[in-house]
Amino acid sequence: MVAFVGCGGSDTETSDKASKSATSSATEAVSEVTIEPVGNQMKYEQTEFTVEAGTEVTLTFDNTASSPAMKHNVVILNGEGDDLVQRVGTAASQASDSGYVPELDAIVAATDLADPGETVTMTFTVPSEPGTYTYICTFPGHYMMMQGTMRVVEA
Ligand SMILES: [Cu+2]
């Protein structure tokens, strides 16, 4: 059975990836999520996950990349949209002293920066407002490409 046929755009790619690696975790609320990069690309393998409002969630980022340039983190933003991503991404590039995570209300939670081969974990409280929250890698040059979506549903 083929669910998505024809257009061949980025939607199809996303669907393929989701069905391979994260079928259940993308649509069912989870309390633990693991995210990896796609090889040495500036992309997350897991580009969406769902959590319940107000719950504690443990997020692990396993940096499976091998290229020394592919340092990554996962920074969850307090909302979505290009303006927000741009604002945080730009501020992050100035924040090398704090692992490229700037002090901003627009950030819900952030992992440490993970070198290739390193795994980092954080536990955070999901926002109480259901909705769509973008997560990005704030290592300089990555945020434009390296993005995903956290869906928050009613608990
Ligand atoms: Cu990155």
PDB file of C-alpha atoms and ligand atoms in Angstrom:
ATOM      1  CA  MET A   1       0.000   0.000   0.000  1.00  0.00           C
ATOM      2  CA  VAL A   2       1.284   3.431  -0.891  1.00  0.00           C
ATOM      3  CA  ALA A   3      -0.146   6.294   1.071  1.00  0.00           C
ATOM      4  CA  PHE A   4       1.651   9.173  -0.574  1.00  0.00           C
ATOM      5  CA  VAL A   5       1.963   9.137  -4.332  1.00  0.00           C
ATOM      6  CA  GLY A   6       2.979  11.544  -7.002  1.00  0.00           C
ATOM      7  CA  CYS A   7       4.219  14.915  -5.998  1.00  0.00           C
ATOM      8  CA  GLY A   8       7.666  13.745  -4.887  1.00  0.00           C
ATOM      9  CA  GLY A   9       8.327  16.833  -2.830  1.00  0.00           C
ATOM     10  CA  SER A  10       9.702  17.166   0.644  1.00  0.00           C
ATOM     11  CA  ASP A  11       6.417  15.956   2.158  1.00  0.00           C
ATOM     12  CA  THR A  12       6.998  12.526   0.703  1.00  0.00           C
ATOM     13  CA  GLU A  13      10.510  12.403   2.063  1.00  0.00           C
ATOM     14  CA  THR A  14       9.350  13.312   5.546  1.00  0.00           C
ATOM     15  CA  SER A  15       6.632  10.684   5.483  1.00  0.00           C
ATOM     16  CA  ASP A  16       9.057   7.973   4.415  1.00  0.00           C
ATOM     17  CA  LYS A  17      11.435   8.844   7.178  1.00  0.00           C
ATOM     18  CA  ALA A  18       8.743   9.002   9.817  1.00  0.00           C
ATOM     19  CA  SER A  19       7.382   5.604   8.895  1.00  0.00           C
ATOM     20  CA  LYS A  20      10.828   4.053   9.030  1.00  0.00           C
ATOM     21  CA  SER A  21      12.107   5.317  12.325  1.00  0.00           C
ATOM     22  CA  ALA A  22       9.408   6.832  14.458  1.00  0.00           C
ATOM     23  CA  THR A  23       5.959   5.670  13.426  1.00  0.00           C
ATOM     24  CA  SER A  24       4.574   5.402  16.907  1.00  0.00           C
ATOM     25  CA  SER A  25       6.544   8.130  18.608  1.00  0.00           C
ATOM     26  CA  ALA A  26       5.595  10.715  15.990  1.00  0.00           C
ATOM     27  CA  THR A  27       1.868  10.423  16.630  1.00  0.00           C
ATOM     28  CA  GLU A  28       1.509   8.967  20.128  1.00  0.00           C
ATOM     29  CA  ALA A  29       2.495  10.988  23.161  1.00  0.00           C
ATOM     30  CA  VAL A  30       5.766   9.812  24.677  1.00  0.00           C
ATOM     31  CA  SER A  31       7.716  10.591  27.828  1.00  0.00           C
ATOM     32  CA  GLU A  32      11.074   9.613  26.346  1.00  0.00           C
ATOM     33  CA  VAL A  33      12.410  10.469  22.935  1.00  0.00           C
ATOM     34  CA  THR A  34      15.722   9.791  21.225  1.00  0.00           C
ATOM     35  CA  ILE A  35      16.923  11.913  18.342  1.00  0.00           C
ATOM     36  CA  GLU A  36      19.856  11.258  16.002  1.00  0.00           C
ATOM     37  CA  PRO A  37      21.278  13.154  13.064  1.00  0.00           C
ATOM     38  CA  VAL A  38      21.086  11.795   9.518  1.00  0.00           C
ATOM     39  CA  GLY A  39      24.678  10.667   8.941  1.00  0.00           C
ATOM     40  CA  ASN A  40      26.903  13.711   8.580  1.00  0.00           C
ATOM     41  CA  GLN A  41      24.090  15.917   7.338  1.00  0.00           C
ATOM     42  CA  MET A  42      22.616  18.915   9.116  1.00  0.00           C
ATOM     43  CA  LYS A  43      19.341  17.060   9.590  1.00  0.00           C
ATOM     44  CA  TYR A  44      17.547  15.259  12.363  1.00  0.00           C
ATOM     45  CA  GLU A  45      16.471  11.690  11.652  1.00  0.00           C
ATOM     46  CA  GLN A  46      13.465  12.213  13.942  1.00  0.00           C
ATOM     47  CA  THR A  47      11.737  15.355  12.703  1.00  0.00           C
ATOM     48  CA  GLU A  48       8.660  15.113  14.884  1.00  0.00           C
ATOM     49  CA  PHE A  49       7.436  13.734  18.172  1.00  0.00           C
ATOM     50  CA  THR A  50       4.380  14.190  20.356  1.00  0.00           C
ATOM     51  CA  VAL A  51       4.194  14.848  24.088  1.00  0.00           C
ATOM     52  CA  GLU A  52       1.477  15.749  26.602  1.00  0.00           C
ATOM     53  CA  ALA A  53       1.211  19.267  28.003  1.00  0.00           C
ATOM     54  CA  GLY A  54       2.802  19.798  31.402  1.00  0.00           C
ATOM     55  CA  THR A  55       4.516  16.391  31.574  1.00  0.00           C
ATOM     56  CA  GLU A  56       8.178  15.636  32.238  1.00  0.00           C
ATOM     57  CA  VAL A  57       9.962  14.381  29.164  1.00  0.00           C
ATOM     58  CA  THR A  58      13.452  12.965  28.805  1.00  0.00           C
ATOM     59  CA  LEU A  59      15.084  13.758  25.510  1.00  0.00           C
ATOM     60  CA  THR A  60      18.282  12.044  24.415  1.00  0.00           C
ATOM     61  CA  PHE A  61      20.347  13.225  21.501  1.00  0.00           C
ATOM     62  CA  ASP A  62      22.703  10.561  20.217  1.00  0.00           C
ATOM     63  CA  ASN A  63      25.191  12.238  17.903  1.00  0.00           C
ATOM     64  CA  THR A  64      25.961   9.395  15.545  1.00  0.00           C
ATOM     65  CA  ALA A  65      27.814  11.670  13.118  1.00  0.00           C
ATOM     66  CA  SER A  66      31.506  10.986  12.411  1.00  0.00           C
ATOM     67  CA  SER A  67      32.618  14.265  10.855  1.00  0.00           C
ATOM     68  CA  PRO A  68      34.332  16.546  13.436  1.00  0.00           C
ATOM     69  CA  ALA A  69      32.343  19.519  12.087  1.00  0.00           C
ATOM     70  CA  MET A  70      29.012  17.904  12.941  1.00  0.00           C
ATOM     71  CA  LYS A  71      28.505  19.110  16.484  1.00  0.00           C
ATOM     72  CA  HIS A  72      24.824  19.288  17.333  1.00  0.00           C
ATOM     73  CA  ASN A  73      22.299  20.019  20.031  1.00  0.00           C
ATOM     74  CA  VAL A  74      18.527  20.070  20.344  1.00  0.00           C
ATOM     75  CA  VAL A  75      16.988  23.400  21.344  1.00  0.00           C
ATOM     76  CA  ILE A  76      13.212  23.491  21.779  1.00  0.00           C
ATOM     77  CA  LEU A  77      11.656  26.851  20.972  1.00  0.00           C
ATOM     78  CA  ASN A  78       8.584  28.335  22.617  1.00  0.00           C
ATOM     79  CA  GLY A  79       6.541  28.225  19.418  1.00  0.00           C
ATOM     80  CA  GLU A  80       7.176  28.017  15.707  1.00  0.00           C
ATOM     81  CA  GLY A  81       7.752  30.171  12.651  1.00  0.00           C
ATOM     82  CA  ASP A  82      10.636  31.507  10.596  1.00  0.00           C
ATOM     83  CA  ASP A  83      10.964  34.725  12.615  1.00  0.00           C
ATOM     84  CA  LEU A  84      11.407  32.837  15.862  1.00  0.00           C
ATOM     85  CA  VAL A  85      13.881  30.372  14.354  1.00  0.00           C
ATOM     86  CA  GLN A  86      15.850  33.227  12.814  1.00  0.00           C
ATOM     87  CA  ARG A  87      15.928  35.202  16.061  1.00  0.00           C
ATOM     88  CA  VAL A  88      17.156  32.313  18.181  1.00  0.00           C
ATOM     89  CA  GLY A  89      19.550  31.017  15.527  1.00  0.00           C
ATOM     90  CA  THR A  90      21.166  34.415  15.144  1.00  0.00           C
ATOM     91  CA  ALA A  91      21.489  34.973  18.898  1.00  0.00           C
ATOM     92  CA  ALA A  92      22.933  31.489  19.291  1.00  0.00           C
ATOM     93  CA  SER A  93      25.819  32.168  16.935  1.00  0.00           C
ATOM     94  CA  GLN A  94      26.968  34.885  19.381  1.00  0.00           C
ATOM     95  CA  ALA A  95      26.686  32.583  22.390  1.00  0.00           C
ATOM     96  CA  SER A  96      29.726  30.360  22.006  1.00  0.00           C
ATOM     97  CA  ASP A  97      30.511  30.691  25.736  1.00  0.00           C
ATOM     98  CA  SER A  98      27.280  28.915  26.626  1.00  0.00           C
ATOM     99  CA  GLY A  99      27.411  26.121  24.058  1.00  0.00           C
ATOM    100  CA  TYR A 100      25.571  28.245  21.474  1.00  0.00           C
ATOM    101  CA  VAL A 101      22.455  28.414  23.635  1.00  0.00           C
ATOM    102  CA  PRO A 102      21.536  32.077  24.252  1.00  0.00           C
ATOM    103  CA  GLU A 103      19.599  33.267  27.306  1.00  0.00           C
ATOM    104  CA  LEU A 104      16.181  33.799  25.750  1.00  0.00           C
ATOM    105  CA  ASP A 105      12.591  33.331  26.916  1.00  0.00           C
ATOM    106  CA  ALA A 106      11.977  31.912  23.459  1.00  0.00           C
ATOM    107  CA  ILE A 107      13.823  28.739  24.469  1.00  0.00           C
ATOM    108  CA  VAL A 108      11.898  26.039  26.368  1.00  0.00           C
ATOM    109  CA  ALA A 109      14.798  23.633  26.862  1.00  0.00           C
ATOM    110  CA  ALA A 110      18.157  22.801  25.340  1.00  0.00           C
ATOM    111  CA  THR A 111      20.582  19.895  25.436  1.00  0.00           C
ATOM    112  CA  ASP A 112      24.302  20.391  25.772  1.00  0.00           C
ATOM    113  CA  LEU A 113      26.282  20.460  22.581  1.00  0.00           C
ATOM    114  CA  ALA A 114      27.218  16.906  21.560  1.00  0.00           C
ATOM    115  CA  ASP A 115      30.432  16.137  19.747  1.00  0.00           C
ATOM    116  CA  PRO A 116      30.330  13.373  17.128  1.00  0.00           C
ATOM    117  CA  GLY A 117      30.031  10.076  18.986  1.00  0.00           C
ATOM    118  CA  GLU A 118      28.669  11.752  22.105  1.00  0.00           C
ATOM    119  CA  THR A 119      25.216  11.324  23.667  1.00  0.00           C
ATOM    120  CA  VAL A 120      23.510  14.036  25.713  1.00  0.00           C
ATOM    121  CA  THR A 121      20.288  13.832  27.702  1.00  0.00           C
ATOM    122  CA  MET A 122      17.964  16.384  29.252  1.00  0.00           C
ATOM    123  CA  THR A 123      14.723  16.248  31.185  1.00  0.00           C
ATOM    124  CA  PHE A 124      12.327  19.145  30.753  1.00  0.00           C
ATOM    125  CA  THR A 125       8.750  20.108  31.492  1.00  0.00           C
ATOM    126  CA  VAL A 126       6.544  20.351  28.429  1.00  0.00           C
ATOM    127  CA  PRO A 127       4.771  23.725  28.017  1.00  0.00           C
ATOM    128  CA  SER A 128       1.200  23.777  29.333  1.00  0.00           C
ATOM    129  CA  GLU A 129      -0.148  25.175  26.069  1.00  0.00           C
ATOM    130  CA  PRO A 130      -0.993  22.556  23.407  1.00  0.00           C
ATOM    131  CA  GLY A 131       0.409  23.438  20.014  1.00  0.00           C
ATOM    132  CA  THR A 132       3.388  23.119  17.732  1.00  0.00           C
ATOM    133  CA  TYR A 133       6.916  23.828  18.914  1.00  0.00           C
ATOM    134  CA  THR A 134       9.939  23.859  16.647  1.00  0.00           C
ATOM    135  CA  TYR A 135      13.264  22.410  17.721  1.00  0.00           C
ATOM    136  CA  ILE A 136      16.534  23.389  16.100  1.00  0.00           C
ATOM    137  CA  CYS A 137      20.262  22.762  16.309  1.00  0.00           C
ATOM    138  CA  THR A 138      21.922  26.028  17.284  1.00  0.00           C
ATOM    139  CA  PHE A 139      25.479  25.104  16.315  1.00  0.00           C
ATOM    140  CA  PRO A 140      26.472  27.935  13.935  1.00  0.00           C
ATOM    141  CA  GLY A 141      25.198  27.400  10.417  1.00  0.00           C
ATOM    142  CA  HIS A 142      22.866  24.523  11.260  1.00  0.00           C
ATOM    143  CA  TYR A 143      19.556  26.026  12.367  1.00  0.00           C
ATOM    144  CA  MET A 144      18.257  26.822   8.874  1.00  0.00           C
ATOM    145  CA  MET A 145      18.361  23.131   7.930  1.00  0.00           C
ATOM    146  CA  MET A 146      18.344  21.233  11.177  1.00  0.00           C
ATOM    147  CA  GLN A 147      14.803  21.501  12.482  1.00  0.00           C
ATOM    148  CA  GLY A 148      11.981  19.358  13.807  1.00  0.00           C
ATOM    149  CA  THR A 149       8.557  19.707  15.365  1.00  0.00           C
ATOM    150  CA  MET A 150       7.390  18.851  18.870  1.00  0.00           C
ATOM    151  CA  ARG A 151       3.616  18.511  19.038  1.00  0.00           C
ATOM    152  CA  VAL A 152       2.080  19.206  22.427  1.00  0.00           C
ATOM    153  CA  VAL A 153      -1.343  17.670  23.026  1.00  0.00           C
ATOM    154  CA  GLU A 154      -3.770  17.935  25.967  1.00  0.00           C
ATOM    155  CA  ALA A 155      -2.728  15.744  28.880  1.00  0.00           C
TER     156      ALA A 155
HETATM  157 CU    CU B   1      23.775  20.708  14.237  1.00  0.00          CU
END
